[in-house]
GROMACS .gro file of C-alpha atoms in nm:
model
  171
    1LEU     CA    1   9.555   8.163   9.426
    2LEU     CA    2   9.423   7.906   9.668
    3ASP     CA    3   9.064   8.000   9.588
    4ARG     CA    4   9.146   7.926   9.222
    5GLY     CA    5   9.282   7.584   9.317
    6VAL     CA    6   9.644   7.691   9.276
    7PRO     CA    7   9.872   7.595   9.564
    8PHE     CA    8  10.199   7.782   9.589
    9ALA     CA    9  10.526   7.765   9.774
   10ILE     CA   10  10.654   8.036  10.005
   11GLN     CA   11  11.020   8.085  10.088
   12THR     CA   12  11.095   8.107  10.456
   13THR     CA   13  11.440   8.202  10.573
   14GLU     CA   14  11.609   8.195  10.910
   15PRO     CA   15  11.979   8.228  10.984
   16GLY     CA   16  12.142   7.915  10.844
   17ASN     CA   17  11.816   7.778  10.701
   18SER     CA   18  11.607   7.857  10.397
   19HIS     CA   19  11.353   7.649  10.211
   20LEU     CA   20  11.027   7.649  10.021
   21GLN     CA   21  10.711   7.538  10.197
   22ALA     CA   22  10.393   7.442  10.015
   23VAL     CA   23  10.091   7.656  10.110
   24ALA     CA   24   9.789   7.432  10.065
   25GLY     CA   25   9.511   7.625  10.238
   26TYR     CA   26   9.410   7.901  10.477
   27ASP     CA   27   9.164   7.998  10.745
   28GLU     CA   28   9.059   8.358  10.679
   29ARG     CA   29   8.886   8.399  11.014
   30ARG     CA   30   9.193   8.285  11.210
   31GLY     CA   31   9.439   8.455  10.975
   32THR     CA   32   9.636   8.135  10.924
   33LEU     CA   33   9.798   7.943  10.641
   34PHE     CA   34   9.814   7.564  10.616
   35VAL     CA   35  10.169   7.484  10.519
   36ARG     CA   36  10.358   7.165  10.450
   37GLU     CA   37  10.718   7.154  10.562
   38PRO     CA   38  10.940   6.973  10.311
   39SER     CA   39  11.054   6.723  10.573
   40SER     CA   40  10.706   6.632  10.698
   41ARG     CA   41  10.394   6.475  10.553
   42TYR     CA   42  10.170   6.684  10.781
   43LEU     CA   43  10.015   7.026  10.731
   44TYR     CA   44  10.102   7.288  10.991
   45GLU     CA   45   9.902   7.599  11.069
   46TYR     CA   46  10.102   7.922  11.068
   47ASP     CA   47   9.993   8.272  11.160
   48ALA     CA   48  10.002   8.446  10.819
   49GLU     CA   49  10.088   8.794  10.949
   50GLU     CA   50  10.370   8.658  11.164
   51MET     CA   51  10.513   8.456  10.874
   52ILE     CA   52  10.509   8.764  10.651
   53ARG     CA   53  10.663   8.981  10.924
   54ARG     CA   54  10.943   8.734  10.995
   55ASN     CA   55  11.032   8.711  10.626
   56ARG     CA   56  10.984   9.072  10.517
   57SER     CA   57  11.354   9.131  10.446
   58ILE     CA   58  11.330   8.874  10.166
   59GLY     CA   59  10.974   8.952  10.055
   60PRO     CA   60  10.845   8.703  10.151
   61ARG     CA   61  10.889   8.540   9.817
   62ALA     CA   62  10.649   8.285   9.672
   63MET     CA   63  10.650   8.059   9.368
   64VAL     CA   64  10.376   7.902   9.158
   65LEU     CA   65  10.441   7.603   8.932
   66LEU     CA   66  10.163   7.503   8.699
   67PRO     CA   67  10.146   7.277   8.396
   68ALA     CA   68  10.110   7.479   8.075
   69ASP     CA   69   9.756   7.348   8.020
   70ARG     CA   70   9.649   7.506   8.353
   71ALA     CA   71   9.810   7.848   8.294
   72ALA     CA   72   9.464   8.005   8.254
   73LEU     CA   73   9.422   7.974   8.631
   74LEU     CA   74   9.667   8.264   8.665
   75GLU     CA   75   9.484   8.501   8.430
   76GLY     CA   76   9.411   8.828   8.608
   77VAL     CA   77   9.638   8.748   8.903
   78GLU     CA   78   9.865   9.043   8.977
   79LEU     CA   79  10.216   8.949   9.086
   80PRO     CA   80  10.334   9.291   9.212
   81ASP     CA   81  10.711   9.236   9.208
   82ALA     CA   82  10.731   8.997   8.913
   83GLU     CA   83  10.923   9.238   8.690
   84LEU     CA   84  11.176   9.313   8.964
   85TYR     CA   85  11.222   8.944   9.040
   86ASP     CA   86  11.267   8.875   8.668
   87ARG     CA   87  11.552   9.128   8.660
   88LEU     CA   88  11.704   8.980   8.977
   89PHE     CA   89  11.691   8.639   8.810
   90GLU     CA   90  11.852   8.790   8.500
   91MET     CA   91  12.125   8.942   8.717
   92SER     CA   92  12.188   8.612   8.897
   93GLY     CA   93  12.214   8.427   8.567
   94ALA     CA   94  12.457   8.685   8.432
   95LEU     CA   95  12.675   8.646   8.740
   96GLU     CA   96  12.671   8.268   8.701
   97ARG     CA   97  12.797   8.316   8.344
   98HIS     CA   98  13.051   8.571   8.473
   99ASP     CA   99  12.891   8.840   8.257
  100ARG     CA  100  12.950   9.124   8.502
  101ALA     CA  101  12.840   9.391   8.252
  102ALA     CA  102  12.497   9.230   8.198
  103ALA     CA  103  12.459   9.185   8.573
  104ALA     CA  104  12.545   9.551   8.629
  105ASP     CA  105  12.282   9.653   8.372
  106ALA     CA  106  12.017   9.445   8.550
  107LEU     CA  107  12.120   9.590   8.887
  108LYS     CA  108  12.102   9.944   8.747
  109TRP     CA  109  11.751   9.877   8.615
  110ILE     CA  110  11.638   9.741   8.953
  111GLU     CA  111  11.788  10.038   9.138
  112GLU     CA  112  11.622  10.286   8.902
  113LYS     CA  113  11.284  10.115   8.926
  114ALA     CA  114  11.272  10.044   9.301
  115PRO     CA  115  11.586  10.157   9.486
  116LYS     CA  116  11.443  10.107   9.837
  117SER     CA  117  11.288   9.766   9.771
  118HIS     CA  118  11.405   9.448   9.940
  119ILE     CA  119  11.482   9.320   9.589
  120ALA     CA  120  11.724   9.607   9.520
  121ARG     CA  121  11.888   9.545   9.856
  122GLN     CA  122  11.927   9.175   9.775
  123ALA     CA  123  12.068   9.260   9.433
  124ARG     CA  124  12.328   9.496   9.580
  125LEU     CA  125  12.430   9.232   9.833
  126GLN     CA  126  12.456   8.968   9.561
  127MET     CA  127  12.673   9.195   9.345
  128ALA     CA  128  12.900   9.276   9.640
  129ASP     CA  129  12.938   8.904   9.710
  130TYR     CA  130  13.021   8.835   9.346
  131ASP     CA  131  13.279   9.114   9.345
  132ARG     CA  132  13.423   8.991   9.676
  133ASN     CA  133  13.393   9.349   9.796
  134PRO     CA  134  13.364   9.348  10.177
  135GLU     CA  135  13.299   9.725  10.200
  136ALA     CA  136  13.013   9.708   9.948
  137ARG     CA  137  12.879   9.398  10.128
  138LEU     CA  138  12.874   9.579  10.462
  139ALA     CA  139  12.713   9.884  10.301
  140ALA     CA  140  12.439   9.665  10.151
  141ILE     CA  141  12.382   9.493  10.484
  142ASP     CA  142  12.372   9.822  10.673
  143ASP     CA  143  12.113   9.947  10.422
  144MET     CA  144  11.907   9.636  10.492
  145LEU     CA  145  11.945   9.687  10.867
  146ALA     CA  146  11.821  10.045  10.836
  147THR     CA  147  11.485   9.902  10.730
  148PHE     CA  148  11.494   9.569  10.913
  149PRO     CA  149  11.696   9.641  11.231
  150ASP     CA  150  11.577   9.335  11.425
  151ASP     CA  151  11.574   9.082  11.142
  152PRO     CA  152  11.775   8.777  11.256
  153LEU     CA  153  11.872   8.687  10.899
  154VAL     CA  154  12.016   9.031  10.822
  155LEU     CA  155  12.188   9.044  11.160
  156SER     CA  156  12.350   8.707  11.082
  157TYR     CA  157  12.475   8.854  10.751
  158LYS     CA  158  12.634   9.138  10.947
  159VAL     CA  159  12.805   8.907  11.197
  160ALA     CA  160  12.935   8.684  10.918
  161SER     CA  161  13.073   8.988  10.736
  162LEU     CA  162  13.255   9.105  11.047
  163VAL     CA  163  13.415   8.771  11.137
  164ASN     CA  164  13.752   8.846  10.979
  165ARG     CA  165  13.733   9.223  11.010
  166THR     CA  166  13.669   9.302  11.375
  167GLN     CA  167  13.733   9.192  11.726
  168ARG     CA  168  13.502   8.941  11.891
  169GLU     CA  169  13.358   9.205  12.126
  170GLN     CA  170  13.254   9.422  11.832
  171ARG     CA  171  13.071   9.131  11.671
   0.00000   0.00000   0.00000
């Protein structure tokens, strides 16, 4: 994307903090990305592999915004999880409209297409949250922890889910 002159934003998430950061360049030899934090006017250099590793439980997820007259810059670019993300977006919209049946259909499609993906795990967690189902929420989080056992974000989900359910020592 950057070689085509298309900057993009990457979502970074830590416990209690999530935001998009503009990726404006890279150094292939050093394996780094030049990123602009939303609260700063400066570019920062991040280790690309480390950024991806730290955000693997959520993707990491990226976003491209282009004016319609520049859409040709994306021709031939493969966005591997685009269809899954489209269904997750569809599910989220259905839940916002309180259309539980449409959300369930989107979740079913995601689970059939890629049941072990981080997107399916996020979708199950989102549905459990919508349903206010603490057992389903814990099951979704435990599934995430099976793949990402040391992920601080997922661990924070677990602690938050246990706040009213367990003793302090267990948390």
